Coordinates of C-alpha atoms (C1' of nucleotides) in Angstrom, one line a residue:
Chain A
M29 CA -14.2 13.8 19.6
E30 CA -16.6 15.7 21.9
R31 CA -19.2 17.9 20.1
A32 CA -19.2 20.4 22.9
G33 CA -17.7 23.7 21.7
L34 CA -18.2 22.9 18.0
T35 CA -20.6 24.8 15.8
E36 CA -22.2 23.1 12.8
V37 CA -21.8 26.0 10.4
A38 CA -23.1 24.1 7.4
P39 CA -24.4 20.5 7.0
H40 CA -21.7 18.2 8.2
A41 CA -19.2 21.1 8.7
W42 CA -18.1 21.6 12.3
Q43 CA -16.2 24.7 13.2
M44 CA -13.8 24.9 16.1
P45 CA -13.6 28.4 17.5
Q46 CA -10.6 30.5 16.7
T47 CA -8.8 30.6 20.1
G48 CA -5.3 31.1 21.4
A49 CA -2.6 31.1 18.7
M50 CA -5.1 30.1 15.9
R51 CA -4.9 32.5 12.9
V52 CA -7.9 31.0 11.1
P53 CA -10.8 28.7 12.1
A54 CA -10.5 25.0 12.0
I55 CA -13.3 23.1 10.2
I56 CA -14.0 19.4 10.5
Y57 CA -16.3 17.6 7.9
A58 CA -18.2 14.8 9.6
N59 CA -21.5 13.5 10.7
R60 CA -22.2 12.9 14.4
Q61 CA -21.0 9.3 14.2
L62 CA -17.7 10.0 12.4
L63 CA -17.1 12.9 14.7
A64 CA -17.6 10.6 17.7
Q65 CA -15.2 8.1 16.2
M66 CA -12.5 10.8 15.7
D67 CA -9.7 11.0 18.2
E68 CA -9.5 14.2 20.3
K69 CA -6.0 14.4 18.8
V70 CA -7.5 15.3 15.4
G71 CA -9.0 18.4 16.9
E72 CA -5.8 19.3 18.7
Q73 CA -3.7 18.8 15.5
I74 CA -6.0 20.7 13.2
R75 CA -6.0 23.6 15.7
N76 CA -2.2 23.5 15.7
V77 CA -2.2 23.7 11.9
A78 CA -4.6 26.7 12.1
S79 CA -1.9 28.5 14.1
L80 CA 0.9 28.2 11.5
P81 CA 2.2 31.4 9.9
G82 CA 0.6 32.5 6.6
I83 CA -2.3 30.0 6.7
V84 CA -5.3 31.2 4.6
A85 CA -9.1 30.5 4.9
A86 CA -9.1 27.7 7.4
A87 CA -7.5 24.4 8.5
Y88 CA -9.7 21.5 7.3
A89 CA -10.2 17.9 8.4
M90 CA -11.8 15.5 6.0
P91 CA -14.5 13.0 7.1
D92 CA -11.9 10.2 7.2
A93 CA -9.4 12.2 9.3
H94 CA -7.4 10.5 12.0
W95 CA -4.3 11.6 13.9
G96 CA -1.0 11.6 12.2
Y97 CA 2.5 13.0 12.5
G98 CA 2.0 16.7 13.2
F99 CA -0.8 17.2 10.7
P100 CA -3.8 14.9 10.9
I101 CA -4.1 12.4 8.0
G102 CA -7.1 13.9 6.2
G103 CA -5.9 17.4 6.7
V104 CA -6.0 20.3 4.2
A105 CA -4.2 23.6 4.7
A106 CA -3.2 26.4 2.3
F107 CA -0.5 29.0 2.8
D108 CA 0.4 32.3 1.1
A109 CA 4.1 32.7 0.5
A110 CA 3.9 36.5 0.5
A111 CA 2.3 36.5 3.9
G112 CA 5.0 34.5 5.6
G113 CA 3.3 31.2 4.7
V114 CA 5.1 27.9 5.4
V115 CA 5.6 24.5 3.8
S116 CA 5.6 21.6 6.2
A117 CA 7.2 18.2 5.6
G118 CA 4.8 16.8 8.2
G119 CA 1.9 18.4 6.2
V120 CA 2.8 16.3 3.2
G121 CA 3.6 13.1 5.1
F122 CA 6.3 10.4 4.8
D123 CA 4.8 8.7 1.8
I124 CA 5.1 11.7 -0.6
S125 CA 2.5 11.6 -3.4
C126 CA 0.9 8.4 -2.1
G127 CA -2.1 8.1 -4.4
V128 CA -4.7 6.0 -6.3
R129 CA -5.1 5.2 -9.9
L130 CA -8.0 3.4 -11.5
L131 CA -7.9 1.4 -14.8
T132 CA -11.0 0.3 -16.6
T133 CA -10.9 -3.1 -18.4
G134 CA -13.9 -3.1 -20.7
T135 CA -14.4 -6.7 -19.5
D136 CA -17.2 -8.3 -17.4
A137 CA -16.3 -9.3 -13.9
G138 CA -17.6 -12.8 -14.8
R139 CA -14.6 -13.2 -17.1
I140 CA -12.4 -12.4 -14.1
R141 CA -14.2 -14.9 -11.9
A142 CA -13.5 -17.6 -14.5
V143 CA -9.8 -17.2 -14.0
Q144 CA -9.8 -15.7 -10.6
A145 CA -7.3 -18.0 -8.8
P146 CA -4.6 -18.2 -11.5
L147 CA -5.0 -14.5 -12.2
A148 CA -4.5 -13.7 -8.5
H149 CA -1.5 -16.0 -8.4
E150 CA 0.1 -14.4 -11.4
L151 CA -0.5 -10.9 -10.3
S152 CA 1.0 -11.7 -6.9
R153 CA 4.1 -13.1 -8.8
A154 CA 4.4 -10.0 -11.1
I155 CA 3.8 -7.3 -8.5
P156 CA 6.5 -7.1 -5.8
A157 CA 4.8 -6.4 -2.5
G158 CA 5.8 -6.1 1.2
V159 CA 8.3 -4.3 3.4
G160 CA 11.5 -3.7 1.5
S161 CA 10.1 -5.3 -1.6
H162 CA 12.3 -4.8 -4.7
G163 CA 11.7 -5.1 -8.4
R164 CA 13.7 -6.1 -11.4
I165 CA 14.4 -2.6 -12.5
L166 CA 17.7 -1.2 -11.3
L167 CA 18.4 2.5 -11.8
D168 CA 21.8 3.9 -12.1
A169 CA 22.5 7.5 -11.0
A170 CA 21.7 9.0 -14.4
Q171 CA 18.5 7.0 -14.7
M172 CA 17.5 7.9 -11.2
T173 CA 17.9 11.6 -12.0
A174 CA 15.8 11.3 -15.2
M175 CA 13.1 9.4 -13.3
L176 CA 12.9 12.0 -10.5
A177 CA 12.7 14.8 -13.2
G178 CA 10.3 13.0 -15.5
G179 CA 7.8 11.0 -13.4
A180 CA 5.4 8.9 -15.4
R181 CA 6.6 10.7 -18.6
W182 CA 10.0 9.0 -18.0
A183 CA 8.3 5.7 -17.4
V184 CA 6.3 5.8 -20.6
A185 CA 9.4 6.9 -22.6
R186 CA 11.1 3.7 -21.2
G187 CA 8.2 1.5 -22.4
Y188 CA 6.2 1.3 -19.2
G189 CA 2.7 2.0 -20.4
W190 CA 1.1 4.0 -23.2
P191 CA 1.6 7.7 -24.1
E192 CA -2.2 8.2 -23.8
D193 CA -1.9 7.3 -20.1
L194 CA -0.1 10.6 -19.4
E195 CA -3.2 12.7 -20.1
R196 CA -5.0 10.9 -17.3
I197 CA -2.4 11.6 -14.6
E198 CA -2.4 14.6 -12.3
E199 CA 0.2 17.1 -13.7
R200 CA 0.0 15.1 -17.0
G201 CA 2.4 12.6 -15.4
C202 CA 5.3 15.0 -14.7
M203 CA 5.5 17.4 -11.7
A204 CA 7.4 20.6 -12.8
G205 CA 10.0 22.2 -10.6
A206 CA 11.6 19.0 -9.3
T207 CA 15.2 19.2 -8.3
P208 CA 16.6 15.6 -8.5
E209 CA 20.2 16.6 -8.0
V210 CA 19.2 18.0 -4.5
V211 CA 17.7 14.6 -3.4
S212 CA 20.1 13.0 -1.0
D213 CA 22.3 10.1 -2.0
K214 CA 20.7 8.0 0.7
A215 CA 17.2 8.7 -0.6
R216 CA 18.3 7.8 -4.1
R217 CA 20.1 4.7 -2.9
R218 CA 17.0 3.4 -1.1
Q219 CA 14.9 3.8 -4.3
R220 CA 17.5 2.1 -6.6
D221 CA 15.6 -1.2 -6.8
E222 CA 12.1 -0.2 -5.6
M223 CA 10.6 1.1 -8.8
G224 CA 7.4 -0.8 -9.7
T225 CA 6.9 -2.2 -6.2
L226 CA 3.9 -1.9 -4.0
G227 CA 5.4 -1.6 -0.5
S228 CA 3.4 -2.5 2.6
G229 CA 0.8 -1.1 5.0
N230 CA -2.4 -0.1 3.3
H231 CA -1.0 -0.2 -0.2
Y232 CA -2.5 -2.6 -2.7
L233 CA -3.5 -3.5 -6.2
E234 CA -7.1 -4.7 -6.5
V235 CA -9.2 -6.1 -9.2
Q236 CA -12.7 -4.8 -8.5
E237 CA -16.2 -4.9 -9.9
V238 CA -18.4 -1.9 -10.6
A239 CA -21.2 -2.8 -8.2
E240 CA -23.4 0.3 -8.4
I241 CA -23.7 3.5 -10.4
L242 CA -25.0 6.5 -8.6
D243 CA -24.5 9.1 -11.4
A244 CA -25.0 7.5 -14.8
E245 CA -23.9 10.5 -16.8
V246 CA -20.6 10.9 -15.1
A247 CA -20.1 7.2 -15.0
A248 CA -20.5 7.0 -18.8
A249 CA -18.0 9.8 -19.2
Y250 CA -15.6 7.9 -17.0
D251 CA -16.3 4.6 -19.0
L252 CA -17.5 2.9 -15.9
H253 CA -20.3 0.3 -16.5
P254 CA -22.1 -1.9 -14.0
G255 CA -20.7 -5.4 -13.8
E256 CA -17.4 -4.5 -15.5
A257 CA -14.0 -5.1 -13.9
V258 CA -11.6 -2.3 -12.9
V259 CA -8.1 -2.3 -11.4
M260 CA -7.2 0.0 -8.6
I261 CA -3.6 0.7 -7.5
H262 CA -2.8 2.4 -4.2
C263 CA 0.8 3.2 -3.4
G264 CA 3.4 6.0 -3.3
S265 CA 7.1 6.9 -3.4
R266 CA 8.4 4.0 -1.3
G267 CA 11.8 4.4 0.4
L268 CA 12.7 7.6 -1.4
G269 CA 9.7 9.5 -0.1
H270 CA 10.2 8.2 3.4
Q271 CA 13.8 9.2 3.4
I272 CA 13.0 12.7 2.2
G273 CA 10.4 13.1 4.9
T274 CA 12.7 11.9 7.6
E275 CA 15.5 14.3 6.5
Y276 CA 13.4 17.4 6.1
L277 CA 11.3 16.9 9.2
R278 CA 14.6 17.0 11.2
E279 CA 16.0 19.9 9.3
M280 CA 12.8 22.0 9.5
A281 CA 12.5 21.4 13.2
L282 CA 16.0 22.5 13.9
A283 CA 15.7 25.5 11.6
A284 CA 12.3 26.8 12.9
P285 CA 13.7 29.1 15.7
G286 CA 16.0 30.7 13.2
H287 CA 13.0 31.4 11.0
G288 CA 11.2 33.0 13.9
I289 CA 8.7 30.1 14.0
R290 CA 7.5 28.8 17.4
L291 CA 6.1 25.4 16.8
P292 CA 3.1 24.3 18.8
D293 CA 4.2 20.7 18.2
R294 CA 7.7 19.7 17.1
E295 CA 6.1 17.3 14.6
L296 CA 4.7 20.4 12.8
A297 CA 8.2 21.2 11.6
C298 CA 7.9 23.7 8.7
A299 CA 9.9 26.5 7.0
P300 CA 8.8 29.7 5.2
I301 CA 8.0 29.0 1.6
A302 CA 10.2 32.0 0.7
S303 CA 13.2 30.6 2.6
E304 CA 16.1 28.6 1.1
L305 CA 15.0 25.5 3.1
G306 CA 11.3 25.9 2.1
Q307 CA 12.3 26.2 -1.6
R308 CA 14.8 23.3 -1.3
Y309 CA 12.1 21.0 0.3
L310 CA 9.6 21.9 -2.4
G311 CA 12.0 20.9 -5.2
V312 CA 12.9 17.7 -3.5
M313 CA 9.3 16.9 -2.6
R314 CA 8.4 17.4 -6.3
A315 CA 11.0 14.8 -7.2
G316 CA 9.3 12.5 -4.7
I317 CA 6.0 13.2 -6.5
N318 CA 7.6 12.1 -9.8
C319 CA 8.9 9.0 -8.1
A320 CA 5.4 8.0 -7.0
L321 CA 3.9 8.8 -10.5
A322 CA 6.6 6.7 -12.2
N323 CA 6.0 3.9 -9.6
R324 CA 2.3 3.7 -10.3
Q325 CA 3.0 3.8 -14.0
I326 CA 5.3 0.8 -13.8
L327 CA 2.8 -1.1 -11.7
T328 CA 0.2 -0.4 -14.4
H329 CA 2.6 -1.9 -17.0
L330 CA 3.1 -5.0 -14.9
A331 CA -0.6 -5.5 -14.4
R332 CA -1.3 -5.1 -18.1
G333 CA 1.3 -7.8 -18.8
V334 CA -0.5 -10.3 -16.6
F335 CA -4.0 -9.4 -18.0
D336 CA -2.6 -9.8 -21.5
R337 CA -1.8 -13.4 -20.8
F338 CA -5.1 -14.3 -19.1
L339 CA -7.7 -12.0 -20.7
P340 CA -6.3 -10.7 -24.0
E341 CA -9.6 -9.1 -24.7
A342 CA -9.2 -6.8 -21.7
R343 CA -7.8 -3.3 -22.4
L344 CA -6.6 -1.6 -19.2
G345 CA -7.2 2.1 -19.9
L346 CA -6.3 4.7 -17.3
L347 CA -9.3 6.6 -16.0
Y348 CA -7.2 8.8 -13.7
D349 CA -4.3 9.0 -11.2
V350 CA -4.5 11.3 -8.3
S351 CA -2.3 11.8 -5.3
H352 CA -3.3 12.3 -1.7
N353 CA -0.1 13.4 0.0
T354 CA 1.3 16.6 -1.6
C355 CA 1.9 20.3 -1.3
K356 CA 1.2 22.0 -4.6
E357 CA 1.0 25.7 -5.7
E358 CA -2.5 26.3 -7.0
A359 CA -4.8 29.1 -7.9
H360 CA -7.8 29.4 -5.6
A361 CA -10.6 31.9 -4.9
V362 CA -10.7 32.9 -1.3
D363 CA -13.6 35.2 -0.4
D364 CA -13.9 35.9 -4.2
V365 CA -10.3 37.0 -4.4
A366 CA -8.0 35.0 -6.7
R367 CA -4.8 33.9 -4.9
R368 CA -1.9 31.6 -5.5
L369 CA -1.5 29.3 -2.5
F370 CA 0.6 26.3 -1.5
V371 CA -2.0 23.7 -0.6
H372 CA -1.0 20.8 1.7
R373 CA -3.2 17.7 1.3
K374 CA -2.2 14.9 3.6
G375 CA -4.5 12.0 3.3
A376 CA -6.8 14.3 1.2
T377 CA -7.5 14.1 -2.5
R378 CA -7.6 17.0 -4.9
A379 CA -11.2 17.3 -6.2
L380 CA -11.6 19.7 -9.1
G381 CA -15.1 20.5 -10.3
P382 CA -16.2 20.7 -13.9
G383 CA -14.4 23.2 -16.1
A384 CA -11.1 23.2 -14.2
P385 CA -8.3 24.0 -16.7
A386 CA -5.9 21.4 -15.0
L387 CA -8.2 18.6 -16.2
P388 CA -7.7 16.9 -19.6
P389 CA -10.3 17.8 -22.3
A390 CA -12.1 14.5 -22.0
L391 CA -12.7 15.0 -18.3
R392 CA -13.1 18.7 -18.1
P393 CA -16.8 18.9 -18.8
V394 CA -17.7 16.6 -15.9
G395 CA -15.0 17.2 -13.3
Q396 CA -12.1 15.3 -11.8
P397 CA -12.4 11.6 -10.8
V398 CA -11.9 11.5 -7.1
L399 CA -10.6 8.0 -6.3
I400 CA -11.3 6.7 -2.8
G401 CA -9.7 3.4 -1.8
G402 CA -11.6 1.6 0.9
S403 CA -10.2 -1.0 3.3
M404 CA -9.3 -4.4 2.1
G405 CA -12.3 -6.6 1.4
T406 CA -14.9 -3.8 1.6
E407 CA -15.7 -1.3 -1.1
S408 CA -14.0 1.5 -2.9
W409 CA -15.5 4.6 -4.6
V410 CA -15.2 6.8 -7.6
L411 CA -16.5 10.4 -6.8
V412 CA -16.5 13.5 -9.0
G413 CA -15.3 16.9 -8.0
D414 CA -18.1 19.2 -6.9
P415 CA -17.8 22.9 -7.7
R416 CA -18.9 23.6 -4.1
S417 CA -15.7 22.0 -2.8
E418 CA -13.7 25.1 -3.8
A419 CA -15.3 27.2 -1.1
A420 CA -15.7 24.2 1.3
A421 CA -12.1 23.0 1.3
L422 CA -10.0 24.5 -1.6
S423 CA -11.2 21.7 -4.0
S424 CA -10.3 18.8 -1.7
A425 CA -12.1 15.7 -0.5
C426 CA -11.5 12.6 1.6
H427 CA -9.1 9.8 0.6
G428 CA -10.2 6.6 2.2
A429 CA -11.9 4.9 5.1
G430 CA -9.5 6.0 7.8
R431 CA -8.4 3.7 10.6
A432 CA -10.8 3.1 13.5
M433 CA -8.2 1.2 15.5
S434 CA -4.4 1.0 15.7
R435 CA -2.4 -1.6 13.8
H436 CA -1.5 -3.1 17.1
A437 CA -5.1 -3.4 18.3
A438 CA -6.1 -4.9 14.9
A439 CA -3.3 -7.6 15.1
R440 CA -4.7 -8.5 18.6
N441 CA -8.3 -8.8 17.3
W442 CA -7.7 -10.8 14.1
T443 CA -5.4 -13.3 12.5
G444 CA -4.2 -13.0 8.9
S445 CA -5.4 -16.5 8.0
G446 CA -8.8 -15.9 9.6
V447 CA -9.3 -12.6 7.7
Q448 CA -8.2 -14.3 4.4
Q449 CA -10.7 -17.2 5.0
D450 CA -13.6 -14.8 5.8
L451 CA -12.9 -12.9 2.6
A452 CA -12.5 -16.1 0.5
A453 CA -15.9 -17.2 1.7
R454 CA -17.2 -13.9 0.1
G455 CA -15.4 -14.6 -3.2
I456 CA -12.4 -12.3 -2.6
I457 CA -8.9 -13.6 -3.0
V458 CA -6.2 -11.8 -0.9
K459 CA -2.5 -12.4 -1.6
S460 CA 0.1 -10.9 0.7
P461 CA 3.6 -11.8 1.9
S462 CA 2.6 -10.9 5.4
K463 CA -0.1 -12.6 7.5
R464 CA 0.4 -9.9 10.2
G465 CA -0.1 -7.3 7.5
I466 CA -3.4 -8.8 6.6
A467 CA -4.5 -8.9 10.2
E468 CA -3.5 -5.2 10.7
E469 CA -5.6 -4.3 7.6
A470 CA -8.7 -6.3 8.7
P471 CA -11.8 -4.5 7.4
G472 CA -13.0 -4.2 11.0
A473 CA -10.0 -2.0 11.8
Y474 CA -11.4 0.7 9.5
K475 CA -14.3 3.1 9.6
S476 CA -17.1 2.7 7.0
V477 CA -15.9 4.2 3.8
G478 CA -19.5 4.3 2.6
Q479 CA -20.3 6.7 5.4
V480 CA -17.2 8.7 4.7
V481 CA -18.2 9.3 1.1
E482 CA -21.8 10.0 2.0
V483 CA -20.6 12.7 4.3
A484 CA -18.2 14.0 1.7
E485 CA -21.1 14.3 -0.7
K486 CA -23.5 16.0 1.7
A487 CA -20.7 18.4 2.7
G488 CA -20.2 19.4 -0.9
L489 CA -16.7 18.0 -1.2
A490 CA -17.4 15.6 -4.0
R491 CA -20.3 13.6 -5.5
R492 CA -20.6 9.8 -5.6
V493 CA -20.4 8.2 -9.0
A494 CA -19.7 4.5 -8.6
R495 CA -19.2 1.9 -5.9
L496 CA -16.6 -0.8 -6.5
V497 CA -16.2 -4.2 -4.7
P498 CA -13.1 -6.3 -4.7
L499 CA -12.5 -9.7 -6.4
I500 CA -8.7 -9.9 -6.0
C501 CA -6.5 -8.0 -3.6
I502 CA -2.6 -8.0 -3.9
K503 CA -1.6 -6.6 -0.6
G504 CA 1.7 -5.2 0.7
Chain B
dA195 C1' 4.0 5.2 5.3
dT196 C1' 9.1 3.0 6.5
dG197 C1' 15.9 -1.3 5.0
dT198 C1' 8.6 -1.5 10.8
dT199 C1' 14.6 2.2 15.9
dC200 C1' 20.1 6.4 14.4

DNA sequence: ATGTTC
């Protein structure tokens, strides 16, 4: 993106002037290099978001932003229902409540290396991955309804995981206000056999090593220790979320004129929060959030089963589970005024600072773990919410590395086997049902996640706590 | 992201 016309209003915060239909400014968090790597389309999309009815404060793009459907991926925007504010299916994204959870193991990475190949093999057998992957759990209509209402709470009640896990999940494992009965039959049907599956694209389960600690105090509170192994799970709401996104994007686009909304881009389809359609989407989307929370909970249970067989001394405790594709009603201070807002985070992670009431007691004094999945074969990060993030971006931060090139271009530049061999030479085992998928996810197709989190820290979005490097990657 | 195009 060209820097001309942008004003660096704070370190690594670039403001786009409020022009045309924009109701608020647009702010992009980046250094000069990340800004140069950003598509012009990110600027266009974030300006479009800034023109939507009822938007509050500003439209924000995170340091890992790239262009997406309507909203950029890495976009944050909050709306006031009483001021005609809208909810947008494109502002949440197709993979509703896609997110990351991190499990500590209390075990040295050396113990993983001793069983690395068989552990990778057994994880790949236990964790269904790939396009259309299905699991052994089949839900009937009543179970589907219970799952969509209960989220991870439902999963734990069914024996998938431990009651103490729930404290370490956003919304304590269950998103309130879900309306399972309004979720279409088609969406429910698509999800029937997809619980506890990874899916494809950039979703993965990785066994990683804590390679570096940058904040010893917070790391200790998070039970992260140098040289120990952790498990990171990145996935979302599978076919159900995708079906909901498809249905509501269409319906919101058709209904927009009737709501008096002129869309700058059809892909920005949205409806007033106060409208029947807006309320209906919110209820269905919350069911999608519960689906993703239950899915990651079942994947955790499957991973624990494999670890129990190979490393019985390992105890896979949940550090935290946080989503990066949601719209949630939250309390925020805007210009020192307390307001209730509907915050869209699409490819952006909630990042609550110390003292936030939504955090469990064990984490409240230090702040929320902000879990950042890097690209396959590189590094991932644990950050902690910074109190400055509330003013900077409504307590939000980045979510990953962000693509630097298209899937198509990546598949031209690399082969799956080549990438796999390169990583094997560095001691990383990658298992995937799709060679093309591995090529599309080649580390070189992504921006530097290290640079993204450094900018996030300098911009006051979140502070770095620990750097994680992969040992085993189970890839969709 | 996605029964990788209704």
